[in-house]
XYZ file of C-alpha atoms in Angstrom:
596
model
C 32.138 58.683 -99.712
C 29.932 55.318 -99.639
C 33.057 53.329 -98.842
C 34.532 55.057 -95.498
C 30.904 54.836 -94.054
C 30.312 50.898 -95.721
C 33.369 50.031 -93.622
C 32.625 51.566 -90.431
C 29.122 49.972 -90.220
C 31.096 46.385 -91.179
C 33.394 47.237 -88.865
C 30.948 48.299 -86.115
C 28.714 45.015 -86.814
C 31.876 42.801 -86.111
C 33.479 41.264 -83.084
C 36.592 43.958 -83.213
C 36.895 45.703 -79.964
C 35.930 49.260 -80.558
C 37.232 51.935 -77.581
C 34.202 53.899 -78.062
C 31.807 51.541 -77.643
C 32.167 50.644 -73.394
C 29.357 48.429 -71.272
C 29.627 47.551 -67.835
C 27.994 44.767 -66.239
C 28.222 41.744 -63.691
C 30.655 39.270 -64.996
C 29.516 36.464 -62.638
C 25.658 36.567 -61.772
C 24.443 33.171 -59.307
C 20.509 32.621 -58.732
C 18.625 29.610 -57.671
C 15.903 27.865 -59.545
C 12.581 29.518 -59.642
C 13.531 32.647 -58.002
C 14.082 36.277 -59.781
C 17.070 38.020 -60.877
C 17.823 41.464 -62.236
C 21.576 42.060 -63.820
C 22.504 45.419 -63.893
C 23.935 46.874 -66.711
C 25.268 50.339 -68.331
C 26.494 51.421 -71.853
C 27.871 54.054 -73.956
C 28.674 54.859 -77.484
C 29.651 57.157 -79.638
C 27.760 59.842 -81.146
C 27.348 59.573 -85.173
C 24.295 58.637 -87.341
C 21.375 59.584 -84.812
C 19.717 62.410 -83.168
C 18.357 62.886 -79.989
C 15.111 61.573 -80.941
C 16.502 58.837 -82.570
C 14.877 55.429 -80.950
C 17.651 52.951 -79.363
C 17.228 49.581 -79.700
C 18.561 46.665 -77.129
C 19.116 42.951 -77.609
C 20.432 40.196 -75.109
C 21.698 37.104 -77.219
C 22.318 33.830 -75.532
C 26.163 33.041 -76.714
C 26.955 31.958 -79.002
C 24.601 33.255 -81.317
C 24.285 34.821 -85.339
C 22.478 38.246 -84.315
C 21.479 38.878 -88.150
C 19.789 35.521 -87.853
C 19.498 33.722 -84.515
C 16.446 35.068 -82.104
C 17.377 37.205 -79.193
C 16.546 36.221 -75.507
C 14.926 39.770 -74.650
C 14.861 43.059 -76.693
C 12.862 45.959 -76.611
C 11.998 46.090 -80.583
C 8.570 45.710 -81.397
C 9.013 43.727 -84.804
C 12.141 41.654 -83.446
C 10.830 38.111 -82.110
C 12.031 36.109 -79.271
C 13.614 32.616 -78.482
C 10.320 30.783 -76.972
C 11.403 29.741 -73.791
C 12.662 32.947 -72.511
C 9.266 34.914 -73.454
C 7.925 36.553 -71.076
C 10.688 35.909 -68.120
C 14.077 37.547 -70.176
C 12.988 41.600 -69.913
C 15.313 44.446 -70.941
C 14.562 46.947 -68.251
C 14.864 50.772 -68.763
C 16.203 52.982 -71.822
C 18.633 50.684 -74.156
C 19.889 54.633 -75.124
C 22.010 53.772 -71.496
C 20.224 51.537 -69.594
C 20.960 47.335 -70.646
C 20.092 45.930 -67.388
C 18.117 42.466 -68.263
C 15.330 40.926 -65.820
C 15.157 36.865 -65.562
C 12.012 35.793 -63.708
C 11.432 32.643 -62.512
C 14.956 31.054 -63.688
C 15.442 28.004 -64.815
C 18.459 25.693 -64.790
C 18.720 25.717 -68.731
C 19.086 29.400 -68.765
C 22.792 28.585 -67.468
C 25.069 30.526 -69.917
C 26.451 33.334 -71.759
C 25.149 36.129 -72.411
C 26.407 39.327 -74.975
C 24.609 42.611 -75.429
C 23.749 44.571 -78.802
C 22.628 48.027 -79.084
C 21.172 49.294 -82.278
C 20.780 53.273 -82.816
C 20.708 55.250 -86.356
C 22.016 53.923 -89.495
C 25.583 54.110 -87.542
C 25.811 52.345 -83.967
C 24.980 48.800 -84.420
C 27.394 47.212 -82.388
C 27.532 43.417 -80.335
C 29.481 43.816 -76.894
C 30.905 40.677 -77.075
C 33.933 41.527 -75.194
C 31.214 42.393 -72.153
C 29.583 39.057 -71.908
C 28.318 37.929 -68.137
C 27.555 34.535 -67.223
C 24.438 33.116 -65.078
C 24.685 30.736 -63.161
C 21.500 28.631 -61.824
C 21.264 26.400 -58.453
C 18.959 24.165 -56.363
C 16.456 26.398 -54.590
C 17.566 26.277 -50.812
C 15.748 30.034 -49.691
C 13.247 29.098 -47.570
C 10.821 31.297 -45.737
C 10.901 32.586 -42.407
C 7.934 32.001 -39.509
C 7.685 34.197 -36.719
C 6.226 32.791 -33.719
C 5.555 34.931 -30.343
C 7.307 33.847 -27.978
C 4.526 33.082 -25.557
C 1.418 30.667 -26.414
C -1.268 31.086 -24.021
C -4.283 28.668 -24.447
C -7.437 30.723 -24.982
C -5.007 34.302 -26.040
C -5.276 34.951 -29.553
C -1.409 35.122 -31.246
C -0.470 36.329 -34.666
C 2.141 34.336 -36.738
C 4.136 35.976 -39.660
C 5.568 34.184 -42.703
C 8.072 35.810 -44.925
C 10.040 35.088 -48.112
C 12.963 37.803 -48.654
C 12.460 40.235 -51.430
C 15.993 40.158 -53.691
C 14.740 42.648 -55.961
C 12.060 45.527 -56.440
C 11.744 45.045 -59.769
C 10.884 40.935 -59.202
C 7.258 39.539 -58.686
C 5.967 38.507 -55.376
C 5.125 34.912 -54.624
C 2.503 33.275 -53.747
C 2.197 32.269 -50.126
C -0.079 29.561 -48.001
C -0.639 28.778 -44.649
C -1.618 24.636 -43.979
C -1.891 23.413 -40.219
C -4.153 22.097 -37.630
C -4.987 25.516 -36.800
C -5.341 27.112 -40.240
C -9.137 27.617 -41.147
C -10.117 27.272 -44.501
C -10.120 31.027 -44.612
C -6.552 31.462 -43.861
C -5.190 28.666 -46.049
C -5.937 31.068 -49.375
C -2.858 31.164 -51.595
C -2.049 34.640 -51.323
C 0.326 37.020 -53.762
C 3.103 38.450 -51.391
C 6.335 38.351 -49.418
C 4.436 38.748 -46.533
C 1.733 37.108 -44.889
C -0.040 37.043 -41.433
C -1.538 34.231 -39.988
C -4.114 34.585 -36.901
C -5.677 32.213 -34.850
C -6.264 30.909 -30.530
C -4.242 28.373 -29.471
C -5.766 25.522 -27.364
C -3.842 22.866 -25.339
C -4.333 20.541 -27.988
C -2.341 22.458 -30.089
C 1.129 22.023 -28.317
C 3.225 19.903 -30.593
C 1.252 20.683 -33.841
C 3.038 21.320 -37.280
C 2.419 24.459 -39.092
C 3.562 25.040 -42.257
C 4.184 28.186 -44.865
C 4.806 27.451 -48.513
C 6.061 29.649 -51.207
C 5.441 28.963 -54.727
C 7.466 30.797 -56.742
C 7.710 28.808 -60.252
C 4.516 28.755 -62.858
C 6.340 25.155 -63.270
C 5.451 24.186 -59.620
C 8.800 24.768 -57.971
C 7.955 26.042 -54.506
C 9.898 26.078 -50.896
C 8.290 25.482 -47.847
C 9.407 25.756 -43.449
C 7.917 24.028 -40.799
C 7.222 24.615 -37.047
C 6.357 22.781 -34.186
C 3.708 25.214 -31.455
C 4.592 25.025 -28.433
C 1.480 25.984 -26.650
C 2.294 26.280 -22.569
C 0.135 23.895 -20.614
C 0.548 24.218 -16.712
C 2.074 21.401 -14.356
C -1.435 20.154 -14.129
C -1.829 18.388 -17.705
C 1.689 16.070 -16.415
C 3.317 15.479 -13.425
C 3.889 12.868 -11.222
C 6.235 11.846 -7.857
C 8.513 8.470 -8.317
C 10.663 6.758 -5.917
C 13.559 4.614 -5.626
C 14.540 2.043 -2.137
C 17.752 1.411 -3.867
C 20.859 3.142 -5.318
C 19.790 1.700 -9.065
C 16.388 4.049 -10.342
C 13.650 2.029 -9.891
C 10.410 4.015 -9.927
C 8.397 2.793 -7.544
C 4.761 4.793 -8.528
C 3.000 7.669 -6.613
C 2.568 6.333 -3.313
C 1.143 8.540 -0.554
C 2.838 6.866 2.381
C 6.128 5.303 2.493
C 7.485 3.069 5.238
C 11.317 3.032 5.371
C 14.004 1.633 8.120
C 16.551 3.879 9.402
C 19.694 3.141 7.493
C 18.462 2.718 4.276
C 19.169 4.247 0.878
C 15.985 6.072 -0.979
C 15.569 8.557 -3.560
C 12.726 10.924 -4.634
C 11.992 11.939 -7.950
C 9.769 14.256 -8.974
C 9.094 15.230 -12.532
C 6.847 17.539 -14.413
C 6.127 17.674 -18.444
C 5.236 21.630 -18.902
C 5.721 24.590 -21.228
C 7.568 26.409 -20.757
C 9.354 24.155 -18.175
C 8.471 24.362 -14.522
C 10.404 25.138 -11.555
C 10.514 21.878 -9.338
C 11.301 21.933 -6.179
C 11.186 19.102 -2.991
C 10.211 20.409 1.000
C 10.137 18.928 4.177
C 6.986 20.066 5.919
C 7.553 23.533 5.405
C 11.295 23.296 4.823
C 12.603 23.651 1.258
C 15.449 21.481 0.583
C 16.511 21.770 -3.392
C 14.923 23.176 -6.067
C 15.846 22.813 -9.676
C 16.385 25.989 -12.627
C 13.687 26.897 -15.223
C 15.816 25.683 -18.029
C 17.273 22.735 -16.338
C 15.698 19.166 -16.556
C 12.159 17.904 -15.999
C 12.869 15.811 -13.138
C 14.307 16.701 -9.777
C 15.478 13.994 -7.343
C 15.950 13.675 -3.682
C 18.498 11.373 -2.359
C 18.469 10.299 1.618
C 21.612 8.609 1.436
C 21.073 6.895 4.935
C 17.386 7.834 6.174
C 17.594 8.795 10.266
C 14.589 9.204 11.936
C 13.994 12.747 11.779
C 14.119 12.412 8.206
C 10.393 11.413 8.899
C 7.578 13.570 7.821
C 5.414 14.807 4.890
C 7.809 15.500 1.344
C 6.408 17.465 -0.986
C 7.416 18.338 -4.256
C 6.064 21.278 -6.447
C 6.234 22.679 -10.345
C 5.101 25.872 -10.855
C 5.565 28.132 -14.136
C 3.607 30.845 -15.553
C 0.264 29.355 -16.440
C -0.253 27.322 -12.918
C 1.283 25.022 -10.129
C 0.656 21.684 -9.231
C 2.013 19.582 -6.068
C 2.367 16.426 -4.469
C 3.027 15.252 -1.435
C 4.694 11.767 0.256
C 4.504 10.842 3.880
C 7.409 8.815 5.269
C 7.834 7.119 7.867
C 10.875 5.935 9.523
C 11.057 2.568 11.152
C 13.573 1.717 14.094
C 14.353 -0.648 17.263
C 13.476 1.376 20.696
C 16.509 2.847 21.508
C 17.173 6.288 23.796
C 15.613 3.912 26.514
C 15.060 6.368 30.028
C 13.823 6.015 33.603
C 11.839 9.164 35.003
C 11.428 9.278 39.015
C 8.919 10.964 40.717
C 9.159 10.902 44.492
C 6.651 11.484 47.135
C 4.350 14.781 46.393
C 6.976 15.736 44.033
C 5.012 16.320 40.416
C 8.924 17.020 38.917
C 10.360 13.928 36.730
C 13.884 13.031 37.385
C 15.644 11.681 34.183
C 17.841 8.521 34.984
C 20.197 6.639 32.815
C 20.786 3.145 32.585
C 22.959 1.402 36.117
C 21.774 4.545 37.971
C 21.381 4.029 41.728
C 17.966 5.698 43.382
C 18.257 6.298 47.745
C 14.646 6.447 48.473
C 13.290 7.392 52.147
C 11.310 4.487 53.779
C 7.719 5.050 53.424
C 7.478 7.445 50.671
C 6.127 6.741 47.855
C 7.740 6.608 44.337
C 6.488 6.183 40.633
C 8.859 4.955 37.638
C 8.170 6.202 34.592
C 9.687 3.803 31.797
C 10.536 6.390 28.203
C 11.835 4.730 24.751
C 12.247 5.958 21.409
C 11.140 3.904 19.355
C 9.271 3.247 15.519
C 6.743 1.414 15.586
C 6.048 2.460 19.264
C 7.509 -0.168 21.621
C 5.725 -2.095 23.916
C 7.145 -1.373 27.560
C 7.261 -3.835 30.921
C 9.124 -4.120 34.199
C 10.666 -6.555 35.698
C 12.531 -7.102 39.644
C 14.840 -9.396 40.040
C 13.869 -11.695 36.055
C 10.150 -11.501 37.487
C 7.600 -9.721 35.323
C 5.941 -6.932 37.327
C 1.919 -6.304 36.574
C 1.716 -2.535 35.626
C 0.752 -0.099 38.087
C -1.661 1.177 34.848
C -2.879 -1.417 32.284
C -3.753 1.005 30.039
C -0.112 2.756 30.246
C 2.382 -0.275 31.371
C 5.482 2.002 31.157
C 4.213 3.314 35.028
C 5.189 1.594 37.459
C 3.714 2.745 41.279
C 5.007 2.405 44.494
C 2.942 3.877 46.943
C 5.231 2.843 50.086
C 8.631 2.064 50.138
C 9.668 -0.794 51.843
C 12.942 -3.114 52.888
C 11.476 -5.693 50.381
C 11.929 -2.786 47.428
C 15.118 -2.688 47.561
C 16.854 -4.399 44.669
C 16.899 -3.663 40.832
C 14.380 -2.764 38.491
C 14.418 -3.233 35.097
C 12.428 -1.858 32.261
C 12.475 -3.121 28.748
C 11.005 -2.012 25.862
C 10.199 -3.576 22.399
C 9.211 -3.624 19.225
C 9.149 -5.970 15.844
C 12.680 -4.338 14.665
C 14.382 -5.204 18.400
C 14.900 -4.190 22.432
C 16.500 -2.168 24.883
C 16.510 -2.191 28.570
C 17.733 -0.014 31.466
C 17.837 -0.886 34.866
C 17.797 1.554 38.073
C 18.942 -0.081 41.207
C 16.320 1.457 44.424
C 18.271 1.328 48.405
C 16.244 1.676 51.031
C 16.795 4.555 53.476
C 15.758 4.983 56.912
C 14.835 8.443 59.061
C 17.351 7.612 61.748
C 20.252 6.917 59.283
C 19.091 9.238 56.617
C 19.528 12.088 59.334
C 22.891 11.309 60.676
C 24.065 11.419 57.437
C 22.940 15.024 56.558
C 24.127 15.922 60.126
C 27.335 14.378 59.417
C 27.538 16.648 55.608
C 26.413 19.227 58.016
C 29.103 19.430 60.237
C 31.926 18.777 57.470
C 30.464 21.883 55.797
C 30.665 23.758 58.691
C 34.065 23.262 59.152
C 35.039 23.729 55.508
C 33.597 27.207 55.927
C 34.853 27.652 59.086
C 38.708 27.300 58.119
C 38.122 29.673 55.253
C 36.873 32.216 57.555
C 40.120 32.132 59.617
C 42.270 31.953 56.764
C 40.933 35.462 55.911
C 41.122 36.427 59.175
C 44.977 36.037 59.487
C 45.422 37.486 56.057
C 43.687 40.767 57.880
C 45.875 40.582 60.533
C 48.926 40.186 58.757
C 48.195 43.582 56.792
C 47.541 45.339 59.777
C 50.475 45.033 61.865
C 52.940 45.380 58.650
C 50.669 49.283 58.482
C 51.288 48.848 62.808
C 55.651 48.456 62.098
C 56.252 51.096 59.591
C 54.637 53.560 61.119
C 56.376 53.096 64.758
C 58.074 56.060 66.587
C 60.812 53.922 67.716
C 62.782 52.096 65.062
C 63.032 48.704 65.212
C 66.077 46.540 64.510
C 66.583 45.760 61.060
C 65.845 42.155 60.320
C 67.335 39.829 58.219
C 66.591 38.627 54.861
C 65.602 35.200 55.855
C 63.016 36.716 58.195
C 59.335 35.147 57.162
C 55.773 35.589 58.426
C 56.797 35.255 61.601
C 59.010 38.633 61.278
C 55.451 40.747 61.071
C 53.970 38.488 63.888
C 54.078 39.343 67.580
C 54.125 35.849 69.831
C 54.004 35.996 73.777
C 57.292 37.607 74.662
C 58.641 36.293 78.319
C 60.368 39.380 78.954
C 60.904 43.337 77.634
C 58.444 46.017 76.851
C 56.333 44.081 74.238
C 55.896 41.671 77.052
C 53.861 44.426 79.095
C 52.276 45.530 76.151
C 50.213 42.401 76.393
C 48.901 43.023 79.894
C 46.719 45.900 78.265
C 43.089 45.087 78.335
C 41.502 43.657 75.148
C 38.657 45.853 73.729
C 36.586 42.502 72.914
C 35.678 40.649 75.840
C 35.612 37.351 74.071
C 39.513 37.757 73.286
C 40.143 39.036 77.338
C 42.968 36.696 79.001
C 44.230 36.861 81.943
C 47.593 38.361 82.222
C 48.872 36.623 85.407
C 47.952 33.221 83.735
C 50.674 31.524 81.712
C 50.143 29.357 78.604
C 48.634 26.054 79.146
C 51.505 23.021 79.001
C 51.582 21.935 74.976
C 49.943 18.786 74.122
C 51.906 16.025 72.586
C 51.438 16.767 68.274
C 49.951 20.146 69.183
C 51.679 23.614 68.163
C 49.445 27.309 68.557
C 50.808 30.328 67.626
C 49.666 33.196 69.731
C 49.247 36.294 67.200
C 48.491 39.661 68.653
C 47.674 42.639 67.071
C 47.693 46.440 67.616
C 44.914 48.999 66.516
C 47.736 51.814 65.387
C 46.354 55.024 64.724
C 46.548 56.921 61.372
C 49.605 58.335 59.659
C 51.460 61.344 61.607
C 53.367 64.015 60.034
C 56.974 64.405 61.101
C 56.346 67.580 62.993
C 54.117 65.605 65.279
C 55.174 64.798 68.671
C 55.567 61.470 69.789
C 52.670 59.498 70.933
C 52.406 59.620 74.952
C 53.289 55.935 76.227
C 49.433 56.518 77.936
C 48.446 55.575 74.989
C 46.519 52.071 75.533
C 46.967 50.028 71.708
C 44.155 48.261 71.168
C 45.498 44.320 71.317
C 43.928 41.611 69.566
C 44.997 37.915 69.553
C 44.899 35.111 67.224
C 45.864 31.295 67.658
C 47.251 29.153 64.943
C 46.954 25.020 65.672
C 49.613 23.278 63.257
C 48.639 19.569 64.851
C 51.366 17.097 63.502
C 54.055 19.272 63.120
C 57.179 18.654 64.299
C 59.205 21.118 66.717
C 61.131 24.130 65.072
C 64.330 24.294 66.629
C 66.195 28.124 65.862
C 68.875 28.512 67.702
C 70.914 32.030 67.030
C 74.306 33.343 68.052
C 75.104 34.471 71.512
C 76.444 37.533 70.571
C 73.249 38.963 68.213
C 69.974 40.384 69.565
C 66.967 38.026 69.207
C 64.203 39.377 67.188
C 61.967 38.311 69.278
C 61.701 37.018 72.867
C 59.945 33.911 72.580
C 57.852 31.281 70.589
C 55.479 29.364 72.583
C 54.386 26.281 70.708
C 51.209 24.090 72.737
């Protein structure tokens, strides 16, 4: 009876794998220096040699060790010692009747190894799971703690900043934390016993740029982890900015100059730049006129290039930052330099208060004995200095104070000639001339009757010209509605085919004898055309007033009837004769063409 149960407590007490003895834990279990870790770990046995109220007893063994002899790392016995260096950081947590999960505080990088379980209960299980054996593994300490900064720092607004060291485990002790900084009081640099901790305080503009610093400690040995920040405290545009610019393609900062003098042509560039948190919008205008601006997060300089400055490129540049706590600005006048050019003579004659604009060769009629002013105009940086001049001699000016006017209160034959105005500055000159004929009344009025009568005649001809286009119309209405037909006419009838000329003999003949209704076209019907002038053709025209369309069931018109007849005459001067001659057996169209 002794024997069976000698052999299964040798047995149970030896490295032989027993099925009924099972433990499950980590195989593989990595922590850095200093920090905690807890390994999890179940087991189960069989039941045999205890009761329910039998105590269980746990021990962790560092392998490879004797557990009748060598010291355990952690156990839960009362009388059972320790090894030293693992006292009071190796813990066996919860029941050992299930629970062989083992807490390692602050680790160090001896406690590298192997490690076995044994789990003592009744006079019966006292078995080493050496076939269960995990292994920990200890590195540098790289977990650093994290600092939470708001995102804005206002000078003179009170801000809150959070440090925090990740919790791996509930079951591990907090560490201690500390604040250290320019702004840390005494008060808020206590060591403190947490994963957590809260750090209040106001920034101020000196502030921006400072370190501030949260440590852990987390090692009785010393070992601790620290992070560092740099505050970035926003300061307006105000605390740094300042205008720069360049008179040549390299960048050559030329200071913060109010007024600039440039020549037209040249190259310059404007830089403007602004040190600000956050950073500030930049932007460059022309009096009121923005020309670029730059983004919030781009750079802290914005630059202006006038490739080749022209002269309304002149005027007041300004460049501005602006962000959240303030603006700033500055401003740069410039001033473009150039030789007179754009150089213009304004007339004024007689009472006339109206300028006349005249360009350079222009020639000026002026009546004798009015009076005329000359009004010399440039363009021109620095302002030129303006003169006239007759024939290469200097002219005093009319006004001392203004010598660009130049009077003449009464035109006379010695005026006549060319004047000349020139006007200069350091950078160069420009003249015009205007060249001033004298006019007389006599002359100057038999020229304007002369336009006079040319334009008379002008609109004279175009009156006729309408007038025979009238006529025309009417007697083509006059021929298609006739009671009597009328031959038909060939193709290469023209004009003349619609046009009634003075017959010598038949009926149309007699109708011409019927008394105009317009006394100024009356002729007398006896009298025969006068004898043609040599170069001279008219063409008579006559007309008839027809009356309105009839309707085929009306009878014909009663040869009492008087037509209204109307005449026209057509000079061709220079023509030559028209010669038709026709057939002697056909009909002529019409009786006779009269050219005088």
């Amino acid at each position: 009876m002794l024997l069976p149960l000698l052999l299964a407590v040798l047995w149970a007490g030896s490295w032989a794998q027993n099925p009924a003895f099972q433990l499950q834990v980590q195989e593989l279990v990595r922590v850095q220096e200093g920090l905690c870790v807890v390994v999890p770990c179940t087991v189960s046995y069989p039941v045999g040699g205890w009761v329910s109220s039998t105590p269980a007893y746990g021990f962790w063994f560092k392998d490879p060790t004797a557990t009748d002899s060598g010291l355990p790392v952690a156990t839960n016995k009362p009388d059972r010692d320790v090894q030293t260096h693992t006292r009071g950081r190796f813990q066996l947590l919860g029941d050992p009747r299930q629970n062989c999960s083992l807490l390692i505080r602050d680790v160090h990088m001896e406690d590298s190894a192997l490690y076995f379980f044994r789990l003592e209960r009744g006079h019966y299980v006292r078995y080493n799971f050496v076939e269960y054996k995990f292994r920990l593994e200890v590195t540098a300490l790289t977990q650093k703690p994290e600092i939470y900064v708001p995102e804005t720092l206002k000078p003179g607004h009170q801000v809150t900043l959070i440090c925090m060291f990740h919790r791996t485990f509930e079951e591990c002790p907090a560490p201690t934390l500390s604040w250290r900084g320019a702004t840390v009081s005494s008060h808020e640099a206590r060591p403190r016993t947490s994963y957590l901790s809260a750090l209040t305080f106001t920034p101020r503009p000196q502030d921006h740029g400072t370190k501030l610093t949260c440590r852990v400690d987390v090692s009785r040995k010393g070992l601790s982890t620290e992070n560092t920040v740099l505050l970035s405290v926003w300061c307006s545009p105000l605390q740094s900015f300042s205008c720069a610019l360049s008179l040549s393609a390299a960048l050559e900062p030329q200071g913060n100059s109010p007024h600039l003098e440039v020549q037209k042509g040249q190259f310059l560039r404007l830089l403007c730049t602004a040190d600000s948190v956050p950073l500030a919008t930049l932007s460059w205008a022309l009096q009121d006129r923005i020309l670029s601006w730059s983004h919030p997060s781009g750079s802290r300089t914005l630059e202006l290039v006038l490739s080749r400055v022209k002269a309304e490129d002149a005027g007041r540049y300004t460049c501005r930052a602006e962000n959240g706590l303030g603006s700033q600005s500055r401003s740069l006048e410039l001033s473009v330099q150039y030789a007179p050019e754009n150089v213009k003579v304004m007339v004024s004659q007689g009472n006339r208060t109206v300028l006349e604009n005249f360009r350079n060769g222009t020639s000026l009629p002026v009546l004798e004995g009015q009076s005329l002013r000359l009004l010399c105009v440039a363009h021109s940086n620095p302002p030129a200095r303006l003169s006239w001049a007759r024939g290469g001699q200097t002219l005093s000016p009319s006004q001392p104070s203004d010598p660009g006017v130049l009077d003449l209160p009464q035109i006379q034959t010695e005026h006549e000639g060319e004047f000349t105005c020139r006007a200069q500055n350091p950078l160069g000159s420009q003249i015009t001339s205007l060249s001033l004929s004298v006019v007389y009344e006599k002359g100057f009025a038999s020229k304007a009757f002369s336009g006079g009568i040319f334009l008379g005649i002008g609109l004279m001809t175009l009156l006729f010209l309408c007038f025979i286009l009238i006529v025309v119309r009417a007697l083509r209405k006059k021929w298609t509605q006739a009671e009597t037909p009328r031959s038909r006419v060939s193709r290469r009838s023209t004009l003349l085919d619609y046009i009634n000329v003075v017959p010598k003999t038949g009926p149309l003949a007699q109708k011409q004898k019927t008394k105009p209704s317009s006394p100024s076209w009356a002729t007398d019907p006896d009298a025969h055309p006068p004898e043609p002038r040599k170069n001279q053709k008219e063409l008579y025209l006559v007309s008839h007033n027809c009356p309105g369309p009839k309707s085929s069931t009306q009878a014909p018109e009663s040869e009492n009837n008087q037509e209204e007849t109307h005449y026209a005459v057509l000079n061709f001067p220079g023509l030559r004769p028209w010669n038709t001659q026709r057939p002697k057996d056909t009909h002529p169209e019409y009786a006779e063409i009269q050219f005088h």
